[in-house]
PDB file of C-alpha atoms and ligand atoms in Angstrom:
ATOM      1  CA  MET A   1       7.843  15.117  -3.294  1.00 93.00           C
ATOM      2  CA  ARG A   2       9.768  16.870  -6.067  1.00 93.00           C
ATOM      3  CA  GLU A   3      13.163  16.482  -7.678  1.00 91.00           C
ATOM      4  CA  ASN A   4      14.458  19.121 -10.065  1.00 92.00           C
ATOM      5  CA  GLY A   5      10.963  20.615 -10.167  1.00 94.00           C
ATOM      6  CA  ARG A   6       9.341  17.317 -11.191  1.00 94.00           C
ATOM      7  CA  ALA A   7       6.893  15.345  -9.056  1.00 94.00           C
ATOM      8  CA  VAL A   8       8.472  11.979  -8.195  1.00 96.00           C
ATOM      9  CA  GLY A   9       6.361  11.004  -5.202  1.00 97.00           C
ATOM     10  CA  PHE A  10       2.945  11.494  -3.638  1.00 98.00           C
ATOM     11  CA  ILE A  11       1.095  10.362  -0.527  1.00 98.00           C
ATOM     12  CA  ALA A  12      -2.244  11.265   1.002  1.00 98.00           C
ATOM     13  CA  ALA A  13      -4.303  10.984   4.161  1.00 98.00           C
ATOM     14  CA  TRP A  14      -8.013  10.455   3.639  1.00 97.00           C
ATOM     15  CA  ASP A  15     -10.476  11.437   6.305  1.00 96.00           C
ATOM     16  CA  TRP A  16     -13.210   9.175   7.585  1.00 96.00           C
ATOM     17  CA  PRO A  17     -16.062   9.870  10.008  1.00 93.00           C
ATOM     18  CA  GLU A  18     -15.254  10.098  13.706  1.00 94.00           C
ATOM     19  CA  GLY A  19     -11.794  11.540  13.091  1.00 96.00           C
ATOM     20  CA  TYR A  20     -10.073   8.551  11.498  1.00 97.00           C
ATOM     21  CA  LEU A  21      -7.333   9.325   8.971  1.00 98.00           C
ATOM     22  CA  GLU A  22      -6.264   6.713   6.428  1.00 98.00           C
ATOM     23  CA  ILE A  23      -2.740   6.950   5.019  1.00 98.00           C
ATOM     24  CA  GLY A  24      -2.703   5.767   1.427  1.00 95.00           C
ATOM     25  CA  SER A  25      -2.408   6.473  -2.283  1.00 96.00           C
ATOM     26  CA  ALA A  26       1.385   6.327  -1.936  1.00 98.00           C
ATOM     27  CA  TRP A  27       3.132   6.595  -5.266  1.00 98.00           C
ATOM     28  CA  VAL A  28       6.744   6.942  -6.336  1.00 98.00           C
ATOM     29  CA  ASP A  29       7.693   7.318 -10.001  1.00 97.00           C
ATOM     30  CA  ALA A  30       8.818   3.869 -11.184  1.00 97.00           C
ATOM     31  CA  ARG A  31      12.216   5.277 -12.230  1.00 96.00           C
ATOM     32  CA  HIS A  32      12.836   6.471  -8.654  1.00 96.00           C
ATOM     33  CA  ARG A  33      11.690   3.444  -6.643  1.00 96.00           C
ATOM     34  CA  GLY A  34      13.852   1.388  -4.323  1.00 96.00           C
ATOM     35  CA  ILE A  35      16.034   4.266  -3.105  1.00 96.00           C
ATOM     36  CA  GLY A  36      14.109   5.360  -0.012  1.00 97.00           C
ATOM     37  CA  HIS A  37      11.585   7.886  -1.319  1.00 97.00           C
ATOM     38  CA  GLY A  38       8.672   5.726  -0.152  1.00 97.00           C
ATOM     39  CA  ASN A  39      10.183   5.474   3.311  1.00 98.00           C
ATOM     40  CA  ARG A  40      10.587   9.244   3.512  1.00 97.00           C
ATOM     41  CA  LEU A  41       7.003   9.913   2.357  1.00 98.00           C
ATOM     42  CA  VAL A  42       5.528   7.504   4.896  1.00 98.00           C
ATOM     43  CA  VAL A  43       7.699   8.755   7.795  1.00 98.00           C
ATOM     44  CA  GLU A  44       6.617  12.313   7.059  1.00 98.00           C
ATOM     45  CA  ILE A  45       2.900  11.609   6.781  1.00 98.00           C
ATOM     46  CA  VAL A  46       2.823   9.312   9.826  1.00 98.00           C
ATOM     47  CA  GLY A  47       4.275  12.190  11.864  1.00 98.00           C
ATOM     48  CA  LEU A  48       1.663  14.591  10.499  1.00 98.00           C
ATOM     49  CA  VAL A  49      -1.400  12.374  10.949  1.00 98.00           C
ATOM     50  CA  ARG A  50      -0.384  11.163  14.407  1.00 97.00           C
ATOM     51  CA  ALA A  51      -0.004  14.784  15.496  1.00 98.00           C
ATOM     52  CA  LEU A  52      -3.522  15.413  14.166  1.00 97.00           C
ATOM     53  CA  VAL A  53      -5.472  12.308  15.241  1.00 98.00           C
ATOM     54  CA  GLY A  54      -3.145  10.180  17.418  1.00 97.00           C
ATOM     55  CA  ASP A  55      -4.115   6.503  17.346  1.00 96.00           C
ATOM     56  CA  ARG A  56      -6.923   7.114  14.842  1.00 98.00           C
ATOM     57  CA  ALA A  57      -4.367   6.923  12.020  1.00 98.00           C
ATOM     58  CA  PHE A  58      -4.248   3.727   9.972  1.00 98.00           C
ATOM     59  CA  ALA A  59      -3.370   2.233   6.586  1.00 98.00           C
ATOM     60  CA  VAL A  60      -4.656  -0.695   4.528  1.00 98.00           C
ATOM     61  CA  THR A  61      -2.443  -2.051   1.756  1.00 97.00           C
ATOM     62  CA  THR A  62      -1.605  -5.041  -0.404  1.00 96.00           C
ATOM     63  CA  ASN A  63       1.798  -3.610  -1.390  1.00 97.00           C
ATOM     64  CA  PRO A  64       4.762  -5.212   0.469  1.00 97.00           C
ATOM     65  CA  ARG A  65       6.940  -2.163  -0.153  1.00 97.00           C
ATOM     66  CA  PHE A  66       4.345   0.047   1.473  1.00 98.00           C
ATOM     67  CA  VAL A  67       4.149  -2.394   4.405  1.00 98.00           C
ATOM     68  CA  ALA A  68       7.939  -2.210   4.786  1.00 98.00           C
ATOM     69  CA  ALA A  69       7.875   1.588   4.614  1.00 98.00           C
ATOM     70  CA  ALA A  70       5.060   1.790   7.190  1.00 98.00           C
ATOM     71  CA  LEU A  71       6.923  -0.532   9.590  1.00 98.00           C
ATOM     72  CA  HIS A  72      10.031   1.573   9.083  1.00 97.00           C
ATOM     73  CA  ALA A  73       7.925   4.654   9.997  1.00 98.00           C
ATOM     74  CA  GLY A  74       6.838   3.079  13.285  1.00 97.00           C
ATOM     75  CA  MET A  75       3.451   1.683  12.291  1.00 98.00           C
ATOM     76  CA  ARG A  76       2.627  -1.884  13.351  1.00 98.00           C
ATOM     77  CA  LEU A  77       0.704  -4.707  11.705  1.00 98.00           C
ATOM     78  CA  HIS A  78      -2.661  -5.072  13.420  1.00 98.00           C
ATOM     79  CA  PRO A  79      -4.577  -8.334  12.848  1.00 98.00           C
ATOM     80  CA  ASP A  80      -7.919  -7.215  14.308  1.00 97.00           C
ATOM     81  CA  TRP A  81     -10.035  -5.433  11.682  1.00 97.00           C
ATOM     82  CA  HIS A  82     -12.829  -4.692  14.150  1.00 96.00           C
ATOM     83  CA  GLY A  83     -10.987  -2.568  16.660  1.00 97.00           C
ATOM     84  CA  PRO A  84      -9.775  -0.113  17.679  1.00 97.00           C
ATOM     85  CA  ILE A  85     -10.382   1.028  14.090  1.00 97.00           C
ATOM     86  CA  PRO A  86     -13.990   0.065  13.303  1.00 96.00           C
ATOM     87  CA  TRP A  87     -14.853  -2.531  10.666  1.00 96.00           C
ATOM     88  CA  ALA A  88     -16.847   0.065   8.720  1.00 94.00           C
ATOM     89  CA  VAL A  89     -13.615   1.968   8.096  1.00 95.00           C
ATOM     90  CA  THR A  90     -11.308  -1.049   7.481  1.00 96.00           C
ATOM     91  CA  CYS A  91     -13.060  -3.857   5.556  1.00 96.00           C
ATOM     92  CA  GLY A  92     -16.367  -2.068   5.230  1.00 93.00           C
ATOM     93  CA  LYS A  93     -14.992   0.179   2.497  1.00 89.00           C
ATOM     94  CA  CYS A  94     -13.434  -2.666   0.442  1.00 93.00           C
ATOM     95  CA  ASP A  95     -14.977  -3.010  -3.020  1.00 89.00           C
ATOM     96  CA  PHE A  96     -13.424  -6.394  -3.905  1.00 91.00           C
ATOM     97  CA  PHE A  97     -15.835  -8.556  -1.926  1.00 92.00           C
ATOM     98  CA  ALA A  98     -19.557  -8.434  -1.397  1.00 93.00           C
ATOM     99  CA  GLU A  99     -20.541  -7.440   2.114  1.00 91.00           C
ATOM    100  CA  SER A 100     -21.670 -11.007   2.887  1.00 93.00           C
ATOM    101  CA  ASP A 101     -18.280 -12.463   1.830  1.00 93.00           C
ATOM    102  CA  LYS A 102     -16.125 -10.002   3.736  1.00 94.00           C
ATOM    103  CA  PRO A 103     -16.018 -11.919   7.057  1.00 91.00           C
ATOM    104  CA  GLY A 104     -14.299 -14.855   5.276  1.00 93.00           C
ATOM    105  CA  CYS A 105     -12.030 -12.808   3.029  1.00 96.00           C
ATOM    106  CA  PRO A 106      -8.885 -14.870   2.210  1.00 95.00           C
ATOM    107  CA  LYS A 107      -6.750 -11.756   1.647  1.00 96.00           C
ATOM    108  CA  ARG A 108      -7.159 -10.307   5.130  1.00 97.00           C
ATOM    109  CA  ASN A 109      -3.904 -10.632   7.142  1.00 97.00           C
ATOM    110  CA  ALA A 110      -2.425 -12.551   4.182  1.00 97.00           C
ATOM    111  CA  SER A 111      -1.852 -10.254   1.220  1.00 96.00           C
ATOM    112  CA  CYS A 112      -3.952  -7.402   2.632  1.00 97.00           C
ATOM    113  CA  ARG A 113      -2.572  -5.721   5.735  1.00 98.00           C
ATOM    114  CA  LEU A 114      -3.900  -3.303   8.313  1.00 98.00           C
ATOM    115  CA  LEU A 115      -1.304  -1.056   9.931  1.00 98.00           C
ATOM    116  CA  LEU A 116      -1.780   1.241  12.931  1.00 98.00           C
TER     117      LEU A 116
HETATM  118  C1  COA B   1       4.954   1.583  -2.588  1.00 75.73           C
HETATM  119  C2  COA B   1       5.933   2.646  -3.106  1.00 75.73           C
HETATM  120  C3  COA B   1       5.342   4.039  -2.828  1.00 75.73           C
HETATM  121  C4  COA B   1       7.263   2.489  -2.311  1.00 75.73           C
HETATM  122  O1  COA B   1       8.166   3.488  -2.748  1.00 75.73           O
HETATM  123  P1  COA B   1       9.749   3.223  -2.890  1.00 75.73           P
HETATM  124  O2  COA B   1      10.405   4.531  -3.077  1.00 75.73           O
HETATM  125  O3  COA B   1       9.986   2.171  -3.900  1.00 75.73           O
HETATM  126  O4  COA B   1      10.086   2.620  -1.440  1.00 75.73           O
HETATM  127  P2  COA B   1      11.494   2.593  -0.697  1.00 75.73           P
HETATM  128  O5  COA B   1      12.629   2.546  -1.648  1.00 75.73           O
HETATM  129  O6  COA B   1      11.520   3.680   0.342  1.00 75.73           O
HETATM  130  O7  COA B   1      11.414   1.191   0.022  1.00 75.73           O
HETATM  131  C5  COA B   1      10.440   0.996   1.022  1.00 75.73           C
HETATM  132  C6  COA B   1      10.687  -0.327   1.706  1.00 75.73           C
HETATM  133  O8  COA B   1      10.333  -1.395   0.800  1.00 75.73           O
HETATM  134  C7  COA B   1      11.348  -2.392   0.866  1.00 75.73           C
HETATM  135  N1  COA B   1      11.279  -3.150  -0.390  1.00 75.73           N
HETATM  136  C8  COA B   1      11.836  -2.865  -1.572  1.00 75.73           C
HETATM  137  N2  COA B   1      11.481  -3.799  -2.467  1.00 75.73           N
HETATM  138  C9  COA B   1      10.665  -4.678  -1.834  1.00 75.73           C
HETATM  139  C10 COA B   1       9.944  -5.847  -2.235  1.00 75.73           C
HETATM  140  N3  COA B   1       9.992  -6.296  -3.490  1.00 75.73           N
HETATM  141  N4  COA B   1       9.186  -6.479  -1.300  1.00 75.73           N
HETATM  142  C11 COA B   1       9.119  -6.023  -0.032  1.00 75.73           C
HETATM  143  N5  COA B   1       9.755  -4.893   0.391  1.00 75.73           N
HETATM  144  C12 COA B   1      10.525  -4.240  -0.506  1.00 75.73           C
HETATM  145  C13 COA B   1      12.609  -1.586   1.090  1.00 75.73           C
HETATM  146  O9  COA B   1      13.638  -2.397   1.575  1.00 75.73           O
HETATM  147  C14 COA B   1      12.138  -0.575   2.125  1.00 75.73           C
HETATM  148  O10 COA B   1      12.072  -1.138   3.423  1.00 75.73           O
HETATM  149  P3  COA B   1      13.225  -0.946   4.551  1.00 75.73           P
HETATM  150  O11 COA B   1      13.433   0.511   4.730  1.00 75.73           O
HETATM  151  O12 COA B   1      12.665  -1.607   5.779  1.00 75.73           O
HETATM  152  O13 COA B   1      14.446  -1.619   4.003  1.00 75.73           O
HETATM  153  C15 COA B   1       6.229   2.461  -4.612  1.00 75.73           C
HETATM  154  O14 COA B   1       6.763   1.160  -4.820  1.00 75.73           O
HETATM  155  C16 COA B   1       5.021   2.669  -5.527  1.00 75.73           C
HETATM  156  O15 COA B   1       4.719   3.795  -5.933  1.00 75.73           O
HETATM  157  N6  COA B   1       4.294   1.578  -5.893  1.00 75.73           N
HETATM  158  C17 COA B   1       3.138   1.654  -6.804  1.00 75.73           C
HETATM  159  C18 COA B   1       1.930   2.292  -6.156  1.00 75.73           C
HETATM  160  C19 COA B   1       1.448   1.494  -4.950  1.00 75.73           C
HETATM  161  O16 COA B   1       1.181   0.305  -5.028  1.00 75.73           O
HETATM  162  N7  COA B   1       1.329   2.217  -3.800  1.00 75.73           N
HETATM  163  C20 COA B   1       0.885   1.633  -2.551  1.00 75.73           C
HETATM  164  C21 COA B   1      -0.476   2.158  -2.198  1.00 75.73           C
HETATM  165  S1  COA B   1      -0.911   1.703  -0.515  1.00 75.73           S
END
């Protein structure tokens, strides 16, 4: 996303095995936040990834603004981190907890959200 030739926003979709696409890495320049750019970025990428992979699109975030933008774009909070998106792609990739501690992670569905 550009304004007057300057980048003010960015978002990406990262591919995972078996055709899953993760929406993430959203960023809006701090001087331009809170005026709807995040919403516009997420709406646009949700449309693109759903056209490409349907219900294999997902996002994982700890940012409440991103959660709000994703809900605004039609994504929904999904409490089950095992399916339909496999654990290996949701919690399996998290670097904050050792593999053995992941099943009891206190962040999951609290500060850390899965959206489909
Ligand atoms: C997350 C980010 C991209 C959002 O961009 P933005 O331009 O500020 O977002 P918007 O102005 O479009 O607002 C998005 C939603 O957040 C809501 N919001 C604003 N401040 C909020 C807050 N403090 N808590 C919760 N929601 C908030 C807005 O009301 C809006 O929701 P709505 O349309 O339902 O009303 C931006 O804040 C950012 O770059 N953050 C740092 C990088 C980051 O953490 N990215 C997330 C990676 S997953």
